[in-house]
Amino acid sequence: MTNAVNIKAKNSVQAAGLGNDGIIKKKNRTYVFDILRIFACFMVIVNHTNSAIFNTFFPSLSGQASLVLFFISKTAVPIFFMISGALLLSKQDSYKTAYGKRAFRIAADIVIFSVATTLIYNKDFSVLNLEFFTSLINKPYITPFWYLYSYFALMLMLPFLQRLVSAMSKKDFAVLLTVLFFFQSVMSFMSYLEILPSASNYFMRNLFSGEILYFFLGYFICHFLPDFINTAAKKRIALIVSAVIFLVGILFCWYRTGLEFYKNGKFSLSLDNIYSLPIVLYSSALFIFVFLLLKNVNFSGWFAKVLTIISNATFGIYLTHYIIIKETNPVMQILKDNMNDFIAILIMDVAVFVIGAIGITILRMIPVVKKFL
């Protein structure tokens, strides 16, 4: 591929949706992934703070804006998985690297940050008993850590997925993505529209997961899409189409979810699933839009340095943002008492991100700590 971003193993910069697995020479850095990573990390924070607004104030203007932002924030995890697929599936990891480095790191983070979170929440070491540690096998200590569990499973499968990808042609990829897309997203959406009943779990559980759909989709977009969009005219069309799909998808979810409120007096959030058809479509469209727009853009000087530092901190921000939200809640309340709640929460979301970025950047200066952040 002459027009694709070179993200083969020897040139890959960061090998995970969140976080950093090593930086090569600056001139080879692909900043488009840094920008996507920073955006997605901020949207994770938004996703965990914003819903209180539309649940309380809908259908006011603030409630409407909050609901729109809620569905924009649903692009965060899909973007992380697509970045990971784009960067990791190009490699050929040994089992030592896959399990001794990648999987071990995620497993360690599950334990370390679950312990840190419970100590900050409870301020009592007695809660760290055998039952606490065994419970981590069954479910995450806090809901946002579900991503770590899903990512850990992907890391266990990664060496096999890499070998699978290396043997696949473009046609193989196209067929595989079509099958995954249809059964993971289209069928469930038809069930949502009550066109068909939901597919049997005995059937669905034997198909690849929605995470793997995003994983493969990220690789396909970054490695094969530039072969089709190889002229300026095609690029303009692709940018327009992806922007329209993104906007229509967001508006569709906003409209249908608003109808739930008007019909039932409350939200059931039936479309709040990152594997639902609308979210798959508009998340992929956003990824394609940013990728095509910025894949050949180079940054330099202080801006490139700051962009790199913040991008490297995103995994740590994700791991600690829930703690920061809890600890800054009194400030949040003061802001809400003195201004519009929607604006107050947005200000605090930015503050949480900045506090996390500064704190994690400082912690990453410690070599041992850096390995887990």
Coordinates of C-alpha atoms in Angstrom, one line a residue:
M1 CA 0.0 0.0 0.0
T2 CA 1.5 3.3 -1.1
N3 CA -1.1 5.6 0.4
A4 CA -1.7 3.8 3.8
V5 CA -0.4 4.9 7.1
N6 CA 2.7 2.7 7.8
I7 CA 1.7 1.0 11.1
K8 CA 3.6 -2.3 10.7
A9 CA 5.3 -3.7 13.7
K10 CA 8.6 -1.9 13.2
N11 CA 6.9 1.4 12.8
S12 CA 4.0 1.2 15.3
V13 CA 4.1 3.8 18.0
Q14 CA 1.6 2.9 20.6
A15 CA 0.3 -0.6 20.8
A16 CA -2.9 -0.3 22.7
G17 CA -6.1 1.8 22.6
L18 CA -5.3 3.3 25.9
G19 CA -1.7 3.9 27.0
N20 CA 1.7 3.5 25.6
D21 CA 3.9 0.5 24.8
G22 CA 6.9 2.5 23.7
I23 CA 7.7 5.4 21.4
I24 CA 10.0 5.2 18.4
K25 CA 11.7 8.1 16.7
K26 CA 9.5 11.1 16.7
K27 CA 9.6 11.5 12.9
N28 CA 7.7 8.2 12.5
R29 CA 5.0 9.0 15.0
T30 CA 1.4 8.7 13.8
Y31 CA -0.3 11.6 15.6
V32 CA -3.8 10.7 14.3
F33 CA -3.9 7.9 17.0
D34 CA -2.9 10.4 19.7
I35 CA -5.7 12.7 18.8
L36 CA -8.2 9.9 18.7
R37 CA -7.0 8.5 22.0
I38 CA -7.2 11.9 23.8
F39 CA -10.7 12.5 22.4
A40 CA -11.9 9.1 23.5
C41 CA -10.3 9.3 26.9
F42 CA -12.2 12.6 27.5
M43 CA -15.4 11.1 26.3
V44 CA -15.0 8.3 28.9
I45 CA -15.1 10.9 31.6
V46 CA -18.1 12.6 30.0
N47 CA -19.9 9.2 29.8
H48 CA -19.5 8.7 33.5
T49 CA -20.8 12.2 34.6
N50 CA -23.1 13.5 32.0
S51 CA -26.1 11.2 32.2
A52 CA -27.3 12.8 35.5
I53 CA -28.3 15.9 33.4
F54 CA -30.7 14.4 30.9
N55 CA -32.1 12.0 33.5
T56 CA -32.9 15.1 35.7
F57 CA -33.6 17.9 33.3
F58 CA -35.0 16.4 30.1
P59 CA -36.7 17.7 28.0
S60 CA -35.1 21.1 28.8
L61 CA -32.4 22.5 26.4
S62 CA -29.7 21.3 28.9
G63 CA -31.3 17.9 29.0
Q64 CA -31.5 17.7 25.2
A65 CA -27.8 18.7 24.8
S66 CA -26.8 16.3 27.5
L67 CA -28.5 13.4 25.7
V68 CA -26.7 14.3 22.5
L69 CA -23.4 14.4 24.3
F70 CA -24.2 11.1 26.0
F71 CA -24.4 9.4 22.6
I72 CA -21.3 11.1 21.3
S73 CA -19.4 9.8 24.4
K74 CA -20.4 6.3 23.3
T75 CA -17.7 6.5 20.6
A76 CA -15.0 6.3 23.3
V77 CA -14.6 2.5 23.8
P78 CA -15.1 1.7 20.1
I79 CA -12.3 4.1 19.2
F80 CA -10.0 2.5 21.8
F81 CA -10.7 -1.0 20.4
M82 CA -10.2 0.2 16.8
I83 CA -6.9 1.9 17.6
S84 CA -5.7 -1.3 19.3
G85 CA -6.7 -3.4 16.3
A86 CA -5.0 -1.0 13.9
L87 CA -1.7 -1.1 15.8
L88 CA -1.6 -4.5 17.4
L89 CA -2.8 -6.8 14.6
S90 CA 0.1 -5.7 12.4
K91 CA 2.5 -7.3 14.9
Q92 CA 3.6 -10.9 15.4
D93 CA 4.0 -11.1 19.1
S94 CA 5.7 -14.0 20.8
Y95 CA 3.8 -15.7 23.6
K96 CA 6.3 -14.1 26.1
T97 CA 5.4 -10.6 24.8
A98 CA 1.7 -11.3 24.6
Y99 CA 1.3 -12.9 28.0
G100 CA 4.3 -11.8 29.9
K101 CA 4.0 -8.1 28.9
R102 CA 0.6 -7.2 27.5
A103 CA -1.8 -9.5 29.4
F104 CA 0.2 -9.4 32.6
R105 CA 0.1 -5.6 32.6
I106 CA -3.6 -5.5 32.3
A107 CA -4.2 -8.2 34.9
A108 CA -1.9 -6.3 37.3
D109 CA -3.8 -3.1 36.6
I110 CA -7.1 -4.7 37.5
V111 CA -5.7 -5.8 40.9
I112 CA -3.7 -2.7 41.7
F113 CA -6.3 -0.1 40.8
S114 CA -9.2 -2.1 42.2
V115 CA -7.3 -2.1 45.5
A116 CA -6.4 1.6 45.2
T117 CA -10.0 2.5 44.5
T118 CA -11.5 0.5 47.3
L119 CA -9.0 1.9 49.8
I120 CA -9.9 5.5 48.7
Y121 CA -13.6 4.7 48.8
N122 CA -13.6 2.9 52.2
K123 CA -10.4 4.1 53.9
D124 CA -10.1 0.7 55.6
F125 CA -7.6 -2.0 54.9
S126 CA -9.8 -4.7 56.4
V127 CA -11.9 -4.7 53.2
L128 CA -8.9 -6.2 51.4
N129 CA -9.8 -9.8 52.3
L130 CA -9.8 -13.0 50.4
E131 CA -13.4 -12.4 49.3
F132 CA -12.5 -9.1 47.8
F133 CA -9.7 -10.5 45.6
T134 CA -11.8 -13.6 44.6
S135 CA -14.7 -11.3 43.7
L136 CA -12.4 -9.6 41.1
I137 CA -12.5 -12.8 39.1
N138 CA -16.2 -12.5 38.7
K139 CA -16.8 -8.8 38.1
P140 CA -15.0 -5.4 38.1
Y141 CA -14.9 -3.5 41.4
I142 CA -16.2 -0.4 39.6
T143 CA -18.2 -0.5 36.4
P144 CA -15.7 1.5 34.2
F145 CA -13.1 -1.3 34.8
W146 CA -15.1 -3.6 32.6
Y147 CA -12.9 -2.4 29.7
L148 CA -9.9 -3.9 31.5
Y149 CA -11.5 -7.3 31.6
S150 CA -12.5 -7.2 28.0
Y151 CA -9.1 -6.0 27.0
F152 CA -7.4 -8.6 29.1
A153 CA -9.3 -11.3 27.2
L154 CA -8.3 -9.7 23.9
M155 CA -4.6 -9.8 24.9
L156 CA -4.9 -13.5 25.7
M157 CA -6.3 -14.0 22.2
L158 CA -4.0 -11.5 20.5
P159 CA -1.2 -13.9 19.3
F160 CA -3.7 -16.1 17.5
L161 CA -5.6 -13.1 16.1
Q162 CA -2.3 -11.7 14.7
R163 CA -1.5 -15.0 13.0
L164 CA -5.1 -15.2 11.6
V165 CA -4.8 -11.6 10.2
S166 CA -1.4 -12.3 8.6
A167 CA -3.0 -15.1 6.5
M168 CA -6.1 -13.2 5.4
S169 CA -6.6 -11.3 2.2
K170 CA -8.7 -8.2 1.7
K171 CA -11.6 -10.3 0.6
D172 CA -11.3 -12.5 3.7
F173 CA -11.4 -9.4 5.8
A174 CA -14.4 -8.0 3.9
V175 CA -16.3 -11.2 4.3
L176 CA -15.4 -11.6 8.0
L177 CA -16.4 -8.0 8.8
T178 CA -19.6 -8.4 7.0
V179 CA -20.5 -11.5 9.0
L180 CA -19.6 -9.9 12.3
F181 CA -21.3 -6.7 11.4
F182 CA -24.5 -8.4 10.4
F183 CA -24.8 -10.8 13.4
Q184 CA -23.4 -8.5 16.0
S185 CA -25.1 -5.3 15.1
V186 CA -27.8 -5.6 12.4
M187 CA -29.7 -8.5 13.9
S188 CA -29.8 -6.9 17.3
F189 CA -31.0 -3.7 15.8
M190 CA -33.8 -5.5 13.9
S191 CA -34.8 -6.9 17.3
Y192 CA -34.8 -3.4 18.7
L193 CA -37.1 -2.3 15.9
E194 CA -39.3 -5.4 16.6
I195 CA -38.8 -6.6 13.1
L196 CA -37.3 -9.9 14.2
P197 CA -37.0 -11.6 17.7
S198 CA -33.6 -11.5 19.3
A199 CA -31.3 -14.2 18.1
S200 CA -30.8 -17.2 20.4
N201 CA -27.8 -16.9 22.8
Y202 CA -26.8 -20.4 21.8
F203 CA -26.3 -19.1 18.3
M204 CA -24.8 -15.7 19.1
R205 CA -22.2 -16.8 21.7
N206 CA -20.4 -18.9 19.1
L207 CA -19.7 -15.8 17.0
F208 CA -16.8 -13.5 17.6
S209 CA -17.5 -10.7 20.1
G210 CA -18.3 -7.1 19.4
E211 CA -14.9 -6.2 20.7
I212 CA -13.3 -8.3 18.0
L213 CA -15.5 -6.6 15.5
Y214 CA -14.1 -3.2 16.4
F215 CA -10.6 -4.7 16.7
F216 CA -10.7 -6.0 13.1
L217 CA -12.5 -3.0 11.9
G218 CA -9.7 -0.7 13.1
Y219 CA -7.1 -2.8 11.3
F220 CA -9.2 -2.9 8.1
I221 CA -9.8 0.9 8.1
C222 CA -6.1 1.8 8.5
H223 CA -4.6 -0.9 6.3
F224 CA -7.1 -1.4 3.5
L225 CA -9.3 1.7 3.2
P226 CA -6.5 4.0 1.8
D227 CA -6.2 1.6 -1.1
F228 CA -9.8 2.5 -2.1
I229 CA -9.7 6.2 -1.2
N230 CA -6.5 7.0 -3.2
T231 CA -7.5 10.3 -4.8
A232 CA -8.3 13.8 -3.4
A233 CA -11.8 13.5 -4.9
K234 CA -12.5 10.2 -3.2
K235 CA -11.2 11.5 0.0
R236 CA -13.5 14.5 0.0
I237 CA -16.5 12.2 -0.7
A238 CA -15.4 9.8 2.1
L239 CA -15.1 12.7 4.5
I240 CA -18.5 14.0 3.7
V241 CA -20.2 10.6 3.9
S242 CA -18.5 9.7 7.2
A243 CA -19.5 13.1 8.6
V244 CA -23.1 12.6 7.5
I245 CA -23.2 9.0 9.0
F246 CA -21.9 10.3 12.3
L247 CA -24.4 13.2 12.5
V248 CA -27.4 11.1 11.4
G249 CA -26.4 8.3 13.8
I250 CA -26.2 10.7 16.8
L251 CA -29.5 12.4 15.9
F252 CA -31.2 9.0 15.4
C253 CA -30.2 7.8 18.9
W254 CA -31.2 11.2 20.4
Y255 CA -34.6 11.1 18.7
R256 CA -35.4 7.4 19.5
T257 CA -34.2 7.8 23.1
G258 CA -36.2 11.0 23.5
L259 CA -39.3 9.1 22.4
E260 CA -38.7 6.6 25.2
F261 CA -39.1 9.5 27.7
Y262 CA -42.2 10.9 26.0
K263 CA -43.9 7.5 25.9
N264 CA -42.9 6.1 29.3
G265 CA -41.9 9.2 31.3
K266 CA -38.4 7.8 31.8
F267 CA -35.4 6.5 29.8
S268 CA -34.9 2.9 29.1
L269 CA -31.8 3.7 27.0
S270 CA -32.4 0.8 24.7
L271 CA -29.7 2.0 22.3
D272 CA -27.1 2.4 25.0
N273 CA -25.0 -0.5 23.8
I274 CA -21.7 0.1 22.0
Y275 CA -22.4 -2.9 19.7
S276 CA -25.8 -1.6 18.6
L277 CA -26.0 -0.8 14.9
P278 CA -26.2 3.0 15.2
I279 CA -23.2 3.2 17.5
V280 CA -21.1 0.9 15.4
L281 CA -21.9 3.0 12.3
Y282 CA -21.3 6.4 13.7
S283 CA -18.3 5.4 15.8
S284 CA -16.7 3.8 12.7
A285 CA -17.6 6.9 10.7
L286 CA -15.9 9.2 13.3
F287 CA -12.8 7.0 13.3
I288 CA -12.7 7.1 9.4
F289 CA -13.2 10.8 9.3
V290 CA -10.4 11.7 11.7
F291 CA -8.1 9.1 10.2
L292 CA -8.6 10.4 6.6
L293 CA -8.4 14.0 7.7
L294 CA -5.3 13.8 9.9
K295 CA -3.3 10.7 8.8
N296 CA -0.8 12.7 6.8
V297 CA -0.7 15.7 9.1
N298 CA 2.6 16.2 11.0
F299 CA 3.0 18.2 14.1
S300 CA 6.2 19.7 15.5
G301 CA 7.5 21.7 18.4
W302 CA 5.8 22.2 21.7
F303 CA 2.4 21.2 20.4
A304 CA 3.7 17.8 19.2
K305 CA 5.4 17.3 22.6
V306 CA 2.3 18.2 24.6
L307 CA 0.1 16.0 22.3
T308 CA 2.5 13.0 22.9
I309 CA 2.6 13.5 26.7
I310 CA -1.2 13.7 27.0
S311 CA -1.7 10.7 24.8
N312 CA 0.8 8.7 26.9
A313 CA -1.2 9.6 30.0
T314 CA -4.6 8.5 28.7
F315 CA -4.4 4.9 30.1
G316 CA -3.6 6.3 33.5
I317 CA -6.4 8.9 33.3
Y318 CA -8.8 6.1 32.5
L319 CA -7.6 4.1 35.5
T320 CA -7.9 7.0 37.9
H321 CA -10.7 9.2 36.6
Y322 CA -13.4 7.7 38.7
I323 CA -11.4 8.4 41.9
I324 CA -10.8 12.0 40.7
I325 CA -14.5 12.4 40.0
K326 CA -15.3 11.2 43.5
E327 CA -12.7 13.3 45.3
T328 CA -13.7 16.5 43.4
N329 CA -17.4 16.0 43.9
P330 CA -17.6 18.9 46.5
V331 CA -16.2 21.3 43.9
M332 CA -18.7 19.9 41.4
Q333 CA -21.5 20.7 43.8
I334 CA -20.4 24.2 44.3
L335 CA -20.3 24.8 40.6
K336 CA -23.8 23.3 40.2
D337 CA -25.1 25.6 42.9
N338 CA -23.9 28.7 41.1
M339 CA -24.4 27.9 37.4
N340 CA -26.2 25.7 34.9
D341 CA -25.6 22.0 35.8
F342 CA -24.7 21.0 32.2
I343 CA -22.0 23.7 32.0
A344 CA -20.8 22.9 35.5
I345 CA -20.3 19.2 34.7
L346 CA -18.5 20.0 31.4
I347 CA -16.1 22.3 33.4
M348 CA -15.5 19.6 35.9
D349 CA -15.0 17.0 33.1
V350 CA -12.2 19.2 31.7
A351 CA -10.8 19.6 35.2
V352 CA -10.8 15.9 35.9
F353 CA -9.0 15.3 32.6
V354 CA -6.4 17.9 33.3
I355 CA -5.8 16.8 36.9
G356 CA -5.5 13.2 35.7
A357 CA -3.1 14.2 32.9
I358 CA -0.8 16.1 35.2
G359 CA -0.8 13.5 37.9
I360 CA -0.2 10.6 35.6
T361 CA 2.5 12.4 33.7
I362 CA 4.3 12.9 37.0
L363 CA 3.8 9.3 38.1
R364 CA 5.1 8.1 34.7
M365 CA 8.5 9.6 35.6
I366 CA 8.9 6.7 38.0
P367 CA 10.2 3.8 35.9
V368 CA 8.4 1.0 37.9
V369 CA 5.1 2.9 37.9
K370 CA 5.4 3.8 34.2
K371 CA 5.1 0.1 33.3
F372 CA 1.6 0.0 34.6
L373 CA 0.4 3.4 33.3

